[in-house]
mmCIF file of C-alpha atoms in Angstrom:
data_model
loop_
_atom_site.group_PDB
_atom_site.id
_atom_site.type_symbol
_atom_site.label_atom_id
_atom_site.label_comp_id
_atom_site.label_asym_id
_atom_site.label_seq_id
_atom_site.Cartn_x
_atom_site.Cartn_y
_atom_site.Cartn_z
ATOM 1 C CA UNK A 1 0.000 0.000 0.000
ATOM 2 C CA UNK A 2 1.395 3.379 -0.970
ATOM 3 C CA UNK A 3 0.923 6.684 0.853
ATOM 4 C CA UNK A 4 -1.725 7.942 -1.596
ATOM 5 C CA UNK A 5 -3.874 4.842 -1.130
ATOM 6 C CA UNK A 6 -3.481 5.056 2.647
ATOM 7 C CA UNK A 7 -4.516 8.694 2.913
ATOM 8 C CA UNK A 8 -7.275 8.182 0.324
ATOM 9 C CA UNK A 9 -8.872 5.336 2.264
ATOM 10 C CA UNK A 10 -8.854 7.329 5.487
ATOM 11 C CA UNK A 11 -10.168 10.402 3.722
ATOM 12 C CA UNK A 12 -13.014 8.241 2.433
ATOM 13 C CA UNK A 13 -13.627 6.913 5.922
ATOM 14 C CA UNK A 14 -13.522 10.461 7.319
ATOM 15 C CA UNK A 15 -16.134 11.567 4.773
ATOM 16 C CA UNK A 16 -18.495 8.741 5.731
ATOM 17 C CA UNK A 17 -18.065 9.406 9.463
ATOM 18 C CA UNK A 18 -18.413 13.202 9.107
ATOM 19 C CA UNK A 19 -21.767 12.660 7.405
ATOM 20 C CA UNK A 20 -23.030 10.124 9.954
ATOM 21 C CA UNK A 21 -21.880 12.320 12.813
ATOM 22 C CA UNK A 22 -23.480 15.446 11.337
ATOM 23 C CA UNK A 23 -26.855 13.734 10.920
ATOM 24 C CA UNK A 24 -26.702 12.135 14.364
ATOM 25 C CA UNK A 25 -25.619 15.290 16.232
ATOM 26 C CA UNK A 26 -28.053 17.659 14.520
ATOM 27 C CA UNK A 27 -30.813 15.005 14.515
ATOM 28 C CA UNK A 28 -31.446 16.143 10.960
ATOM 29 C CA UNK A 29 -30.527 15.185 7.425
ATOM 30 C CA UNK A 30 -31.516 18.526 5.905
ATOM 31 C CA UNK A 31 -29.444 19.316 2.838
ATOM 32 C CA UNK A 32 -28.331 15.705 2.380
ATOM 33 C CA UNK A 33 -29.359 13.777 -0.717
ATOM 34 C CA UNK A 34 -30.829 10.454 0.381
ATOM 35 C CA UNK A 35 -30.605 9.342 -3.231
ATOM 36 C CA UNK A 36 -26.816 9.755 -3.334
ATOM 37 C CA UNK A 37 -26.580 7.799 -0.082
ATOM 38 C CA UNK A 38 -28.701 4.958 -1.480
ATOM 39 C CA UNK A 39 -26.469 4.890 -4.566
ATOM 40 C CA UNK A 40 -23.363 4.655 -2.351
ATOM 41 C CA UNK A 41 -24.965 1.788 -0.400
ATOM 42 C CA UNK A 42 -25.584 0.002 -3.726
ATOM 43 C CA UNK A 43 -21.991 0.773 -4.805
ATOM 44 C CA UNK A 44 -20.496 -0.810 -1.669
ATOM 45 C CA UNK A 45 -22.858 -3.786 -1.720
ATOM 46 C CA UNK A 46 -22.183 -4.714 -5.340
ATOM 47 C CA UNK A 47 -18.431 -4.089 -5.110
ATOM 48 C CA UNK A 48 -17.710 -5.883 -1.864
ATOM 49 C CA UNK A 49 -19.438 -9.143 -2.739
ATOM 50 C CA UNK A 50 -15.833 -10.371 -3.015
ATOM 51 C CA UNK A 51 -15.878 -10.485 0.787
ATOM 52 C CA UNK A 52 -17.701 -13.780 0.275
ATOM 53 C CA UNK A 53 -15.271 -15.207 -2.290
ATOM 54 C CA UNK A 54 -11.750 -14.043 -1.429
ATOM 55 C CA UNK A 55 -9.770 -12.891 1.579
ATOM 56 C CA UNK A 56 -7.133 -10.237 0.876
ATOM 57 C CA UNK A 57 -6.113 -8.848 4.268
ATOM 58 C CA UNK A 58 -7.548 -7.988 7.643
ATOM 59 C CA UNK A 59 -7.294 -4.288 6.697
ATOM 60 C CA UNK A 60 -9.153 -4.870 3.428
ATOM 61 C CA UNK A 61 -11.943 -6.884 5.046
ATOM 62 C CA UNK A 62 -12.383 -4.479 7.982
ATOM 63 C CA UNK A 63 -12.546 -1.383 5.790
ATOM 64 C CA UNK A 64 -15.058 -3.002 3.437
ATOM 65 C CA UNK A 65 -17.272 -4.058 6.341
ATOM 66 C CA UNK A 66 -17.039 -0.573 7.901
ATOM 67 C CA UNK A 67 -17.889 1.177 4.623
ATOM 68 C CA UNK A 68 -20.893 -1.069 4.000
ATOM 69 C CA UNK A 69 -22.213 -0.785 7.583
ATOM 70 C CA UNK A 70 -21.811 2.996 7.693
ATOM 71 C CA UNK A 71 -23.519 3.487 4.345
ATOM 72 C CA UNK A 72 -26.522 1.440 5.465
ATOM 73 C CA UNK A 73 -26.611 3.282 8.780
ATOM 74 C CA UNK A 74 -26.672 6.593 6.881
ATOM 75 C CA UNK A 75 -29.544 5.445 4.664
ATOM 76 C CA UNK A 76 -31.406 4.245 7.772
ATOM 77 C CA UNK A 77 -30.978 7.605 9.511
ATOM 78 C CA UNK A 78 -32.178 9.531 6.457
ATOM 79 C CA UNK A 79 -35.161 7.400 5.469
ATOM 80 C CA UNK A 80 -36.267 6.011 8.832
ATOM 81 C CA UNK A 81 -35.065 7.671 12.003
ATOM 82 C CA UNK A 82 -34.886 11.293 10.827
ATOM 83 C CA UNK A 83 -37.263 10.942 7.915
ATOM 84 C CA UNK A 84 -39.226 14.043 8.994
ATOM 85 C CA UNK A 85 -36.160 16.212 8.328
ATOM 86 C CA UNK A 86 -35.446 14.739 4.904
ATOM 87 C CA UNK A 87 -35.753 17.341 2.190
ATOM 88 C CA UNK A 88 -37.336 15.129 -0.480
ATOM 89 C CA UNK A 89 -38.634 18.018 -2.587
ATOM 90 C CA UNK A 90 -35.124 19.237 -3.314
ATOM 91 C CA UNK A 91 -33.743 15.727 -3.775
ATOM 92 C CA UNK A 92 -35.339 15.412 -7.175
ATOM 93 C CA UNK A 93 -32.526 14.003 -9.324
ATOM 94 C CA UNK A 94 -33.827 11.158 -11.483
ATOM 95 C CA UNK A 95 -31.541 8.300 -10.428
ATOM 96 C CA UNK A 96 -32.859 5.957 -13.121
ATOM 97 C CA UNK A 97 -31.000 8.178 -15.602
ATOM 98 C CA UNK A 98 -27.799 7.082 -13.858
ATOM 99 C CA UNK A 99 -28.508 3.499 -12.856
ATOM 100 C CA UNK A 100 -29.887 2.276 -16.193
ATOM 101 C CA UNK A 101 -27.081 3.546 -18.489
ATOM 102 C CA UNK A 102 -24.450 2.533 -15.941
ATOM 103 C CA UNK A 103 -25.954 -0.964 -15.755
ATOM 104 C CA UNK A 104 -25.923 -1.214 -19.543
ATOM 105 C CA UNK A 105 -22.322 -0.026 -19.722
ATOM 106 C CA UNK A 106 -21.238 -2.556 -17.082
ATOM 107 C CA UNK A 107 -22.745 -5.384 -19.169
ATOM 108 C CA UNK A 108 -21.017 -4.091 -22.323
ATOM 109 C CA UNK A 109 -17.589 -3.070 -21.010
ATOM 110 C CA UNK A 110 -16.128 -5.316 -18.309
ATOM 111 C CA UNK A 111 -13.130 -7.558 -17.672
ATOM 112 C CA UNK A 112 -15.076 -10.797 -17.722
ATOM 113 C CA UNK A 113 -18.685 -11.605 -18.539
ATOM 114 C CA UNK A 114 -19.437 -13.135 -15.146
ATOM 115 C CA UNK A 115 -21.987 -12.011 -12.564
ATOM 116 C CA UNK A 116 -19.542 -10.897 -9.865
ATOM 117 C CA UNK A 117 -17.335 -9.125 -12.407
ATOM 118 C CA UNK A 118 -20.289 -7.291 -13.948
ATOM 119 C CA UNK A 119 -21.491 -6.225 -10.494
ATOM 120 C CA UNK A 120 -17.962 -5.048 -9.612
ATOM 121 C CA UNK A 121 -17.801 -3.043 -12.857
ATOM 122 C CA UNK A 122 -21.299 -1.678 -12.235
ATOM 123 C CA UNK A 123 -20.185 -0.457 -8.802
ATOM 124 C CA UNK A 124 -17.133 1.286 -10.273
ATOM 125 C CA UNK A 125 -19.209 3.071 -12.901
ATOM 126 C CA UNK A 126 -22.001 3.891 -10.462
ATOM 127 C CA UNK A 127 -19.608 5.317 -7.874
ATOM 128 C CA UNK A 128 -18.247 7.762 -10.443
ATOM 129 C CA UNK A 129 -21.663 9.436 -10.759
ATOM 130 C CA UNK A 130 -23.296 8.636 -7.394
ATOM 131 C CA UNK A 131 -22.595 12.102 -6.011
ATOM 132 C CA UNK A 132 -24.608 13.814 -8.750
ATOM 133 C CA UNK A 133 -27.928 13.848 -6.819
ATOM 134 C CA UNK A 134 -26.106 15.566 -3.935
ATOM 135 C CA UNK A 135 -24.456 18.153 -6.203
ATOM 136 C CA UNK A 136 -27.785 18.657 -7.978
ATOM 137 C CA UNK A 137 -29.497 19.284 -4.649
ATOM 138 C CA UNK A 138 -26.903 21.909 -3.697
ATOM 139 C CA UNK A 139 -27.251 23.628 -7.064
ATOM 140 C CA UNK A 140 -31.034 23.602 -6.599
ATOM 141 C CA UNK A 141 -31.088 25.081 -3.102
ATOM 142 C CA UNK A 142 -28.046 27.263 -3.910
ATOM 143 C CA UNK A 143 -26.313 26.523 -0.621
ATOM 144 C CA UNK A 144 -24.750 23.880 1.577
ATOM 145 C CA UNK A 145 -23.956 23.696 5.263
ATOM 146 C CA UNK A 146 -20.225 23.970 5.926
ATOM 147 C CA UNK A 147 -20.099 20.480 7.445
ATOM 148 C CA UNK A 148 -21.677 19.094 4.255
ATOM 149 C CA UNK A 149 -18.919 20.754 2.232
ATOM 150 C CA UNK A 150 -16.274 19.110 4.450
ATOM 151 C CA UNK A 151 -17.946 15.786 3.713
ATOM 152 C CA UNK A 152 -17.841 16.458 -0.035
ATOM 153 C CA UNK A 153 -14.240 17.647 0.129
ATOM 154 C CA UNK A 154 -13.078 14.450 1.871
ATOM 155 C CA UNK A 155 -14.991 12.360 -0.651
ATOM 156 C CA UNK A 156 -13.469 14.220 -3.609
ATOM 157 C CA UNK A 157 -9.993 14.129 -2.073
ATOM 158 C CA UNK A 158 -10.276 10.360 -1.724
ATOM 159 C CA UNK A 159 -10.929 9.977 -5.435
ATOM 160 C CA UNK A 160 -8.244 12.451 -6.481
ATOM 161 C CA UNK A 161 -5.678 10.599 -4.339
ATOM 162 C CA UNK A 162 -6.644 7.316 -5.961
ATOM 163 C CA UNK A 163 -5.474 8.784 -9.275
ATOM 164 C CA UNK A 164 -2.010 9.294 -7.748
ATOM 165 C CA UNK A 165 -2.215 5.780 -6.333
ATOM 166 C CA UNK A 166 -2.818 4.404 -9.824
ATOM 167 C CA UNK A 167 0.116 6.353 -11.276
ATOM 168 C CA UNK A 168 2.265 4.938 -8.456
ATOM 169 C CA UNK A 169 1.062 1.409 -9.030
ATOM 170 C CA UNK A 170 1.624 1.698 -12.772
ATOM 171 C CA UNK A 171 5.247 2.775 -12.295
ATOM 172 C CA UNK A 172 6.201 0.563 -9.388
ATOM 173 C CA UNK A 173 4.002 -2.500 -9.784
ATOM 174 C CA UNK A 174 3.221 -2.410 -13.504
ATOM 175 C CA UNK A 175 -0.441 -2.615 -12.549
ATOM 176 C CA UNK A 176 -3.261 -0.610 -14.018
ATOM 177 C CA UNK A 177 -6.972 -1.125 -14.418
ATOM 178 C CA UNK A 178 -8.464 0.870 -17.259
ATOM 179 C CA UNK A 179 -12.070 0.616 -16.004
ATOM 180 C CA UNK A 180 -11.182 1.986 -12.580
ATOM 181 C CA UNK A 181 -8.921 4.694 -14.016
ATOM 182 C CA UNK A 182 -11.451 6.087 -16.506
ATOM 183 C CA UNK A 183 -14.286 5.986 -13.949
ATOM 184 C CA UNK A 184 -11.997 7.554 -11.338
ATOM 185 C CA UNK A 185 -11.084 10.378 -13.724
ATOM 186 C CA UNK A 186 -14.760 11.071 -14.445
ATOM 187 C CA UNK A 187 -15.536 11.050 -10.742
ATOM 188 C CA UNK A 188 -12.688 13.437 -9.896
ATOM 189 C CA UNK A 189 -13.679 15.844 -12.683
ATOM 190 C CA UNK A 190 -17.212 16.040 -11.231
ATOM 191 C CA UNK A 191 -15.701 17.420 -8.012
ATOM 192 C CA UNK A 192 -13.542 20.099 -9.688
ATOM 193 C CA UNK A 193 -16.181 22.793 -9.654
ATOM 194 C CA UNK A 194 -16.905 22.019 -6.011
ATOM 195 C CA UNK A 195 -13.176 22.027 -5.084
ATOM 196 C CA UNK A 196 -12.930 25.525 -6.534
ATOM 197 C CA UNK A 197 -15.850 26.767 -4.425
ATOM 198 C CA UNK A 198 -14.495 24.974 -1.351
ATOM 199 C CA UNK A 199 -11.091 26.649 -1.612
ATOM 200 C CA UNK A 200 -12.357 30.113 -2.556
ATOM 201 C CA UNK A 201 -15.279 30.234 -0.105
ATOM 202 C CA UNK A 202 -15.381 27.616 2.650
ATOM 203 C CA UNK A 203 -11.678 27.728 3.516
ATOM 204 C CA UNK A 204 -11.971 31.507 3.819
ATOM 205 C CA UNK A 205 -14.683 31.094 6.413
ATOM 206 C CA UNK A 206 -17.635 31.824 4.176
ATOM 207 C CA UNK A 207 -20.689 29.658 3.725
ATOM 208 C CA UNK A 208 -21.010 27.877 0.437
ATOM 209 C CA UNK A 209 -23.758 29.637 -1.457
ATOM 210 C CA UNK A 210 -24.195 29.864 -5.174
ATOM 211 C CA UNK A 211 -25.232 32.982 -7.058
ATOM 212 C CA UNK A 212 -28.939 32.883 -7.873
ATOM 213 C CA UNK B 1 -3.550 -12.224 -10.313
ATOM 214 C CA UNK B 2 -4.862 -9.008 -11.861
ATOM 215 C CA UNK B 3 -8.274 -9.717 -10.362
ATOM 216 C CA UNK B 4 -6.936 -9.936 -6.813
ATOM 217 C CA UNK B 5 -4.928 -6.736 -7.347
ATOM 218 C CA UNK B 6 -8.130 -4.948 -8.303
ATOM 219 C CA UNK B 7 -10.061 -6.304 -5.358
ATOM 220 C CA UNK B 8 -7.319 -5.130 -3.024
ATOM 221 C CA UNK B 9 -8.523 -1.558 -3.660
ATOM 222 C CA UNK B 10 -11.527 -0.269 -1.793
#
C-alpha cells in the first residue's frame, strides 16, 4: 500500500463518518441527498461481494465491512429515524438516468462476462456518478452547510488521491486497471467545480452559497 | 492475479 492509497482510504472513511456524525448530532438530514446515499450503499454492496469469495487482508476486510455498515446506517438515519427532516422536494434528481445507463455499460464493457465481475464493474461506474444527486441538490437550493462541504471535500480528495495511487502502481508494480482509471477520472472531474468553491469560499470562512 | 490486485482496492 502506498501513501496515496493510505490517505485516500482514510479520507473516504472520514467523509463517511463526518456525514453520519453530522446527521446524528443535529438530529437532521436537511441538505443531504438520500438518493446519493442509497447509490453509495448500492456501490459498496455490489463491489464488496468479493468479501464472500476471497480474503485479501484484515485491513481490506475491515474497511469493506465498515464502509458497508456505515452506508446502510446513513440510509437508515435519512429514510427512517430522521425521515421528517429529509428534504425530499429538493432531492429530485432522477436516479434511473444514472442506474440504467451505468448498468448497460457494465454489461457491455467489463473484464469478464461473469456475474460478480459485472457487479464489480457496475459499482465502479455507479460510484463515479453517485454524487450527482447531492451536487444537484446543492445547485437547486443554492447553498450547503459547511459540514456538508467538508464531507464532499473528503470524498473528492479520496478519489483524487486514488489517481495518484494508480500512477504509483503503474510505475512501481506495472499494474493498471483501465475501467477503474477512466471511472476515477470522471468522478474526480465532477468534483472540480466544487473544489474551486471549497477553496475560494469555505476555507476563507464563508458559507457555500451559489449565485442565484 | 490481476483480479486480486483490483479487489485489493476499496
